[in-house]
Short mmCIF file of C-alpha atoms in Angstrom, two decimals:
data_model
loop_
_atom_site.label_atom_id
_atom_site.label_comp_id
_atom_site.label_asym_id
_atom_site.label_seq_id
_atom_site.Cartn_x
_atom_site.Cartn_y
_atom_site.Cartn_z
CA UNK A 143 33.33 18.98 6.14
CA UNK A 144 32.26 15.93 4.14
CA UNK A 145 34.89 13.85 5.95
CA UNK A 146 33.58 15.04 9.31
CA UNK A 147 30.00 14.16 8.35
CA UNK A 148 31.10 10.70 7.22
CA UNK A 149 32.81 10.03 10.55
CA UNK A 150 29.93 11.49 12.59
CA UNK A 151 27.12 9.65 10.77
CA UNK A 152 27.63 6.23 12.51
CA UNK A 153 27.13 7.87 15.92
CA UNK A 154 23.56 8.75 14.98
CA UNK A 155 22.77 5.03 14.68
CA UNK A 156 22.12 4.42 18.39
CA UNK A 157 22.43 0.64 18.07
CA UNK A 158 25.99 0.98 19.27
CA UNK A 159 24.62 1.86 22.72
CA UNK A 160 23.16 -1.66 23.06
CA UNK A 161 26.66 -3.09 22.69
CA UNK A 162 28.38 -0.43 24.77
CA UNK A 163 26.00 -0.93 27.70
CA UNK A 164 27.89 -4.11 28.60
CA UNK A 165 30.80 -1.93 29.66
CA UNK A 166 29.10 -1.98 33.06
CA UNK A 167 31.02 -5.21 33.66
CA UNK A 168 34.28 -3.25 33.67
CA UNK A 169 33.26 -2.63 37.26
CA UNK A 170 35.12 -5.85 38.20
CA UNK A 171 38.60 -4.73 37.06
CA UNK A 172 37.75 -1.25 38.41
CA UNK A 173 37.00 -2.75 41.85
CA UNK A 174 40.19 -4.81 41.59
CA UNK A 175 42.17 -1.58 41.14
CA UNK A 176 40.30 0.16 43.94
CA UNK A 177 40.71 -2.67 46.48
CA UNK A 178 44.15 -3.88 45.49
CA UNK A 179 47.30 -3.27 47.53
CA UNK A 180 48.64 -0.80 44.99
CA UNK A 181 50.59 2.41 45.02
CA UNK A 182 48.90 5.63 44.01
CA UNK A 183 50.70 5.61 40.65
CA UNK A 184 49.52 2.07 39.96
CA UNK A 185 45.93 2.94 40.86
CA UNK A 186 45.92 6.03 38.66
CA UNK A 187 47.44 4.01 35.84
CA UNK A 188 44.84 1.25 36.33
CA UNK A 189 41.93 3.70 36.26
CA UNK A 190 43.26 5.47 33.19
CA UNK A 191 43.75 2.16 31.36
CA UNK A 192 40.19 1.04 32.14
CA UNK A 193 38.76 4.38 31.00
CA UNK A 194 40.87 4.22 27.82
CA UNK A 195 39.64 0.65 27.23
CA UNK A 196 36.01 1.80 27.61
CA UNK A 197 36.46 4.72 25.22
CA UNK A 198 38.18 2.63 22.55
CA UNK A 199 35.57 -0.11 22.91
CA UNK A 200 32.79 2.42 22.33
CA UNK A 201 34.59 3.57 19.18
CA UNK A 202 34.83 -0.08 18.13
CA UNK A 203 31.10 -0.53 18.72
CA UNK A 204 30.27 2.47 16.54
CA UNK A 205 32.59 1.83 13.62
CA UNK A 206 32.92 -1.96 13.62
CA UNK A 207 30.52 -3.98 15.78
CA UNK A 208 27.35 -2.15 14.73
CA UNK A 209 28.44 -1.21 11.22
CA UNK A 210 27.00 -3.07 8.26
CA UNK A 211 29.26 -5.82 7.02
CA UNK A 212 30.22 -4.04 3.78
CA UNK A 213 31.06 -0.88 5.76
CA UNK A 214 33.55 -2.51 8.17
CA UNK A 215 37.17 -1.52 7.57
CA UNK A 216 39.09 -4.63 8.58
CA UNK A 217 42.52 -2.95 9.05
CA UNK A 218 40.87 -0.30 11.25
CA UNK A 219 39.06 -2.97 13.29
CA UNK A 220 42.21 -5.05 13.71
CA UNK A 221 44.03 -1.94 14.88
CA UNK A 222 41.35 -1.31 17.53
CA UNK A 223 41.45 -4.95 18.60
CA UNK A 224 45.22 -4.86 18.98
CA UNK A 225 44.96 -1.61 20.98
CA UNK A 226 42.31 -3.10 23.30
CA UNK A 227 44.42 -6.23 23.76
CA UNK A 228 47.47 -4.11 24.60
CA UNK A 229 45.49 -2.20 27.25
CA UNK A 230 44.37 -5.52 28.77
CA UNK A 231 47.99 -6.72 28.79
CA UNK A 232 49.07 -3.49 30.53
CA UNK A 233 46.51 -4.17 33.29
CA UNK A 234 48.06 -7.58 34.06
CA UNK A 235 51.05 -6.23 36.07
CA UNK A 236 48.66 -4.01 38.04
CA UNK A 237 45.72 -6.30 38.94
CA UNK A 238 46.96 -9.71 37.77
CA UNK A 239 44.34 -12.25 36.70
CA UNK A 240 41.52 -9.75 37.25
CA UNK A 241 42.67 -8.07 34.04
CA UNK A 242 40.98 -10.95 32.17
CA UNK A 243 37.71 -9.22 32.98
CA UNK A 244 38.19 -7.35 29.69
CA UNK A 245 38.49 -10.57 27.66
CA UNK A 246 34.73 -10.94 26.90
CA UNK A 247 34.85 -7.55 25.17
CA UNK A 248 37.81 -8.68 23.07
CA UNK A 249 35.91 -11.88 22.22
CA UNK A 250 32.92 -9.87 21.06
CA UNK A 251 35.08 -7.81 18.70
CA UNK A 252 36.78 -10.91 17.30
CA UNK A 253 33.61 -13.00 16.98
CA UNK A 254 31.48 -10.37 15.26
CA UNK A 255 33.97 -8.52 13.04
CA UNK A 256 36.70 -10.99 12.06
CA UNK A 257 36.24 -13.58 9.32
CA UNK A 258 34.94 -16.84 10.90
CA UNK A 259 38.25 -18.70 10.95
CA UNK A 260 40.14 -15.76 12.47
CA UNK A 261 37.32 -15.09 14.92
CA UNK A 262 37.42 -18.67 16.24
CA UNK A 263 41.21 -18.54 16.43
CA UNK A 264 41.14 -15.29 18.40
CA UNK A 265 38.53 -16.58 20.88
CA UNK A 266 40.41 -19.83 21.49
CA UNK A 267 43.68 -17.90 21.88
CA UNK A 268 42.15 -15.62 24.52
CA UNK A 269 40.82 -18.61 26.47
CA UNK A 270 44.20 -20.34 26.19
CA UNK A 271 45.92 -17.17 27.43
CA UNK A 272 43.69 -17.19 30.53
CA UNK A 273 44.81 -20.74 31.32
CA UNK A 274 48.49 -20.43 30.44
CA UNK A 275 49.28 -17.06 32.00
CA UNK A 276 48.72 -18.53 35.46
CA UNK A 277 51.06 -21.39 34.61
CA UNK A 278 53.83 -19.04 33.49
CA UNK A 279 53.36 -16.36 36.14
CA UNK A 280 51.59 -17.72 39.26
CA UNK A 281 50.97 -14.19 40.58
CA UNK A 282 48.76 -13.52 37.55
CA UNK A 283 46.76 -16.73 37.89
CA UNK A 284 43.15 -16.54 36.69
CA UNK A 285 40.35 -17.79 38.89
CA UNK A 286 38.88 -21.07 37.48
CA UNK A 287 35.42 -19.50 37.56
CA UNK A 288 36.68 -16.73 35.29
CA UNK A 289 38.03 -19.30 32.84
CA UNK A 290 34.64 -21.04 32.78
CA UNK A 291 32.95 -17.71 32.13
CA UNK A 292 35.38 -16.96 29.28
CA UNK A 293 34.68 -20.35 27.69
CA UNK A 294 30.91 -19.88 28.01
CA UNK A 295 31.01 -16.33 26.67
CA UNK A 296 33.32 -17.27 23.80
CA UNK A 297 31.20 -20.22 22.66
CA UNK A 298 28.01 -18.16 23.00
CA UNK A 299 29.41 -15.31 20.93
CA UNK A 300 30.63 -17.66 18.22
CA UNK A 301 27.22 -19.37 18.18
CA UNK A 302 25.49 -16.02 17.78
CA UNK A 303 27.88 -15.16 14.95
CA UNK A 304 26.99 -18.41 13.16
CA UNK A 305 23.26 -17.79 13.60
CA UNK A 306 23.63 -14.22 12.37
CA UNK A 307 25.57 -15.41 9.32
CA UNK A 308 22.83 -17.92 8.52
CA UNK A 309 20.19 -15.25 8.94
CA UNK A 310 22.09 -12.99 6.55
CA UNK A 311 22.33 -15.86 4.05
CA UNK A 312 18.58 -16.42 4.31
CA UNK A 313 17.95 -12.71 3.82
CA UNK A 314 20.22 -12.72 0.78
CA UNK A 315 18.44 -15.81 -0.59
CA UNK A 316 15.05 -14.16 0.01
CA UNK A 317 16.25 -11.04 -1.77
CA UNK A 318 17.45 -13.12 -4.73
CA UNK A 319 14.08 -14.90 -4.80
CA UNK A 320 12.24 -11.58 -4.75
CA UNK A 321 14.37 -10.36 -7.64
CA UNK A 322 13.65 -13.59 -9.54
CA UNK A 323 9.92 -13.26 -8.86
CA UNK A 324 10.02 -9.68 -10.12
CA UNK A 325 11.80 -10.79 -13.27
CA UNK A 326 9.28 -13.59 -13.81
CA UNK A 327 6.43 -11.14 -13.27
CA UNK A 328 7.94 -8.84 -15.91
CA UNK A 329 8.25 -11.78 -18.34
CA UNK A 330 4.66 -12.87 -17.65
CA UNK A 331 3.41 -9.33 -18.18
CA UNK A 332 5.32 -9.08 -21.45
CA UNK A 333 3.79 -12.35 -22.61
CA UNK A 334 0.32 -11.12 -21.62
CA UNK A 335 0.77 -7.87 -23.54
CA UNK A 336 2.16 -9.80 -26.52
CA UNK A 337 -0.92 -12.07 -26.50
CA UNK A 338 -3.25 -9.08 -26.23
CA UNK A 339 -1.57 -7.20 -29.07
CA UNK A 340 -1.52 -10.35 -31.21
CA UNK A 341 -5.22 -10.96 -30.64
CA UNK A 342 -6.15 -7.34 -31.36
CA UNK A 343 -4.01 -6.92 -34.46
CA UNK A 344 -4.64 -10.41 -35.80
CA UNK A 345 -8.37 -9.86 -35.76
CA UNK A 346 -8.45 -6.21 -36.78
CA UNK A 347 -5.93 -6.49 -39.62
CA UNK A 348 -7.72 -9.54 -41.01
CA UNK A 349 -11.01 -7.65 -41.13
CA UNK A 350 -9.33 -4.58 -42.59
CA UNK A 351 -7.70 -6.70 -45.30
CA UNK A 352 -10.98 -8.38 -46.21
CA UNK A 353 -12.92 -5.12 -46.31
CA UNK A 354 -10.27 -3.32 -48.35
CA UNK A 355 -10.21 -6.21 -50.88
CA UNK A 356 -14.00 -6.12 -51.04
CA UNK A 357 -13.94 -2.35 -51.55
CA UNK A 358 -11.38 -2.77 -54.31
CA UNK A 359 -13.67 -5.20 -56.14
CA UNK A 360 -16.72 -2.99 -55.64
CA UNK A 361 -15.16 0.35 -56.54
CA UNK A 362 -16.42 0.07 -60.14
CA UNK A 363 -19.44 -2.18 -59.62
CA UNK A 364 -20.97 -0.50 -56.56
CA UNK A 365 -19.19 2.75 -55.60
CA UNK A 366 -21.54 3.48 -52.70
CA UNK A 367 -20.93 0.05 -51.16
CA UNK A 368 -17.19 0.52 -51.72
CA UNK A 369 -17.29 3.86 -49.88
CA UNK A 370 -19.13 2.21 -47.01
CA UNK A 371 -16.53 -0.56 -46.77
CA UNK A 372 -13.66 1.94 -46.88
CA UNK A 373 -15.34 3.94 -44.13
CA UNK A 374 -15.51 0.80 -42.01
CA UNK A 375 -11.84 0.11 -42.78
CA UNK A 376 -10.99 3.57 -41.48
CA UNK A 377 -13.11 3.01 -38.37
CA UNK A 378 -11.60 -0.41 -37.71
CA UNK A 379 -8.04 0.88 -38.08
CA UNK A 380 -8.72 3.67 -35.59
CA UNK A 381 -10.38 1.25 -33.20
CA UNK A 382 -7.46 -1.17 -33.47
CA UNK A 383 -4.99 1.64 -32.78
CA UNK A 384 -6.96 2.73 -29.72
CA UNK A 385 -7.17 -0.83 -28.41
CA UNK A 386 -3.44 -1.43 -28.89
CA UNK A 387 -2.67 1.75 -26.97
CA UNK A 388 -5.11 0.80 -24.21
CA UNK A 389 -3.83 -2.78 -24.00
CA UNK A 390 -0.18 -1.78 -23.84
CA UNK A 391 -1.11 0.70 -21.14
CA UNK A 392 -3.22 -1.97 -19.42
CA UNK A 393 -6.13 0.47 -19.37
CA UNK A 394 -8.99 -1.56 -20.79
CA UNK A 395 -10.09 -4.96 -22.08
CA UNK A 396 -12.27 -5.75 -25.08
CA UNK A 397 -16.02 -5.47 -24.66
CA UNK A 398 -17.97 -8.64 -25.53
CA UNK A 399 -20.88 -6.86 -27.17
CA UNK A 400 -18.65 -4.78 -29.45
CA UNK A 401 -16.56 -7.84 -30.23
CA UNK A 402 -19.69 -9.76 -31.33
CA UNK A 403 -20.63 -6.85 -33.58
CA UNK A 404 -17.12 -6.75 -35.04
CA UNK A 405 -17.24 -10.52 -35.60
CA UNK A 406 -20.51 -10.18 -37.49
CA UNK A 407 -18.98 -7.50 -39.69
CA UNK A 408 -15.84 -9.52 -40.39
CA UNK A 409 -17.70 -12.70 -41.25
CA UNK A 410 -20.17 -10.80 -43.43
CA UNK A 411 -17.31 -9.15 -45.31
CA UNK A 412 -15.79 -12.57 -45.92
CA UNK A 413 -19.09 -13.89 -47.32
CA UNK A 414 -19.68 -16.18 -44.36
CA UNK A 415 -23.19 -16.45 -42.98
CA UNK A 416 -23.09 -15.86 -39.22
CA UNK A 417 -25.53 -16.88 -36.50
CA UNK A 418 -25.18 -15.67 -32.91
CA UNK A 419 -27.10 -17.27 -30.06
CA UNK A 420 -26.88 -15.70 -26.59
CA UNK A 421 -30.45 -15.78 -25.32
CA UNK A 422 -31.16 -15.93 -21.59
CA UNK A 423 -27.59 -15.02 -20.84
CA UNK A 424 -26.47 -12.50 -18.24
CA UNK A 425 -23.18 -10.62 -18.16
CA UNK A 426 -20.48 -12.49 -16.20
CA UNK A 427 -16.87 -12.07 -15.14
CA UNK A 428 -15.91 -14.26 -18.11
CA UNK A 429 -17.05 -11.77 -20.75
CA UNK A 430 -13.60 -10.28 -21.29
CA UNK A 431 -12.06 -13.72 -21.82
CA UNK A 432 -14.92 -14.68 -24.15
CA UNK A 433 -14.24 -11.51 -26.16
CA UNK A 434 -10.57 -12.45 -26.61
CA UNK A 435 -11.50 -16.01 -27.61
CA UNK A 436 -14.19 -14.85 -30.05
CA UNK A 437 -11.74 -12.48 -31.74
CA UNK A 438 -9.13 -15.15 -32.30
CA UNK A 439 -11.55 -17.86 -33.35
CA UNK A 440 -13.37 -15.62 -35.85
CA UNK A 441 -10.04 -14.42 -37.23
CA UNK A 442 -9.05 -18.06 -37.87
CA UNK A 443 -12.43 -18.80 -39.48
CA UNK A 444 -12.05 -15.88 -41.85
CA UNK A 445 -8.41 -16.56 -42.69
CA UNK A 446 -8.15 -20.34 -42.89
CA UNK A 447 -11.45 -22.20 -42.85
CA UNK A 448 -13.01 -21.54 -46.29
CA UNK A 449 -16.31 -21.87 -44.43
CA UNK A 450 -19.72 -20.71 -45.62
CA UNK A 451 -21.42 -20.56 -42.22
CA UNK A 452 -20.30 -19.81 -38.67
CA UNK A 453 -22.33 -20.23 -35.48
CA UNK A 454 -21.46 -18.44 -32.26
CA UNK A 455 -23.16 -19.73 -29.12
CA UNK A 456 -22.80 -18.14 -25.70
CA UNK A 457 -23.80 -19.39 -22.26
CA UNK A 458 -23.00 -17.89 -18.86
CA UNK A 459 -19.80 -19.92 -18.50
CA UNK A 460 -19.30 -21.37 -21.98
CA UNK A 461 -18.70 -20.18 -25.52
CA UNK A 462 -18.55 -22.12 -28.78
CA UNK A 463 -17.56 -20.95 -32.26
CA UNK A 464 -18.38 -23.55 -34.93
CA UNK A 465 -17.81 -23.35 -38.70
CA UNK A 466 -18.43 -25.71 -41.63
CA UNK A 467 -15.01 -25.28 -43.24
CA UNK A 468 -12.32 -27.80 -44.11
CA UNK A 469 -10.92 -28.08 -40.60
CA UNK A 470 -7.35 -27.68 -39.45
CA UNK A 471 -6.05 -30.55 -41.62
CA UNK A 472 -3.71 -31.71 -38.88
CA UNK A 473 -2.02 -28.35 -38.47
CA UNK A 474 -0.96 -27.43 -34.96
CA UNK A 475 -1.89 -24.50 -32.78
CA UNK A 476 -0.62 -21.10 -33.78
CA UNK A 477 0.43 -18.36 -31.38
CA UNK A 478 -3.16 -17.14 -31.10
CA UNK A 479 -4.63 -20.48 -30.04
CA UNK A 480 -1.74 -21.16 -27.68
CA UNK A 481 -2.30 -17.75 -26.10
CA UNK A 482 -6.03 -18.45 -25.75
CA UNK A 483 -5.33 -21.83 -24.16
CA UNK A 484 -3.11 -20.11 -21.59
CA UNK A 485 -5.78 -17.47 -20.92
CA UNK A 486 -8.51 -20.07 -20.37
CA UNK A 487 -6.32 -22.30 -18.19
CA UNK A 488 -5.23 -19.31 -16.10
CA UNK A 489 -8.93 -18.64 -15.45
CA UNK A 490 -9.42 -22.24 -14.29
CA UNK A 491 -11.22 -23.42 -17.44
CA UNK A 492 -10.57 -25.69 -20.40
CA UNK A 493 -10.33 -24.98 -24.11
CA UNK A 494 -11.15 -27.74 -26.61
CA UNK A 495 -10.83 -27.66 -30.38
CA UNK A 496 -12.70 -30.27 -32.43
CA UNK A 497 -11.59 -30.14 -36.04
CA UNK A 498 -12.41 -32.51 -38.90
CA UNK A 499 -12.11 -32.13 -42.65
CA UNK A 500 -15.77 -33.03 -43.19
CA UNK A 501 -17.36 -31.25 -40.27
CA UNK A 502 -15.39 -28.03 -39.90
CA UNK A 503 -14.00 -26.77 -36.59
CA UNK A 504 -15.58 -26.15 -33.20
CA UNK A 505 -13.74 -24.08 -30.61
CA UNK A 506 -15.27 -24.41 -27.16
CA UNK A 507 -14.24 -22.92 -23.82
CA UNK A 508 -15.78 -23.97 -20.50
CA UNK A 509 -15.09 -21.87 -17.43
CA UNK A 510 -15.98 -22.32 -13.76
#
């Protein structure tokens, strides 16, 4: 039953009917049989051969002409082509040169199913046969108009085959480009998630480390303060875990207000006096990006600057984080700053970092 379904399935693709409809032109050899000075046996034979040609051509349309390229069985197609050619040859003794009325159908099979070189060879051979048969057997001579038609049909079919091949190549190239774009999108998304996780963990773990060290120092001197710091460590660790889960799942972005509060807490735990200025500022589409930048910049201040003061200034489309530490001392950007630069540039803005040993570091982002 599975074999029967496999053989029946191509018939449900009705595209074959658009190729088989051209069998209407078999009317010319049919008329040649009907009007020829032939015996009854010859006429019956002629009709049967034309009907057999039509049936086999329909089978060829279904299983070869309209099949997808990877589904075409070349030995099967060649067998059908040879059978169709043999039927055409059998018509020659009956109706002579009019038998070449089946040649365009043979050309179609050769042009659209054979490899290009063999298709061209078959088409040229059929045209040559139309010219030479009349030379060898004058009674089978082909009308010059028929030869012209065969040449025109053959060249047209080969041209269509070339255009179709180019179209398939373009489709394949487009498919490869789509696959490449998908791969690049996956890489970009991985980089985005990596940046997000780095920014979250870099900031949160720095604050947790500072607060746990502070709690360790205070555990004997000020137990109540130590408990408070440990409670904040627990809260920060839970918050960081939630944010990592949300970021990996692409469910949420950091909130600017909560990030400012976390920055205050981190800087305070590090013994750095913090000043935040955001007066006369309204919420904008840049707040999420500002939150990421504030996290990374404050993390760097706490870890590396040895600063005593830090000023955070916010405008509608700008943010600046300035400290009075020892500067970057010629060190290059780390992963965090590189990630922030990419974020700001992707948003159409610019990130500048002004760092000097005497004047500390100022990180400033300006967005459209």
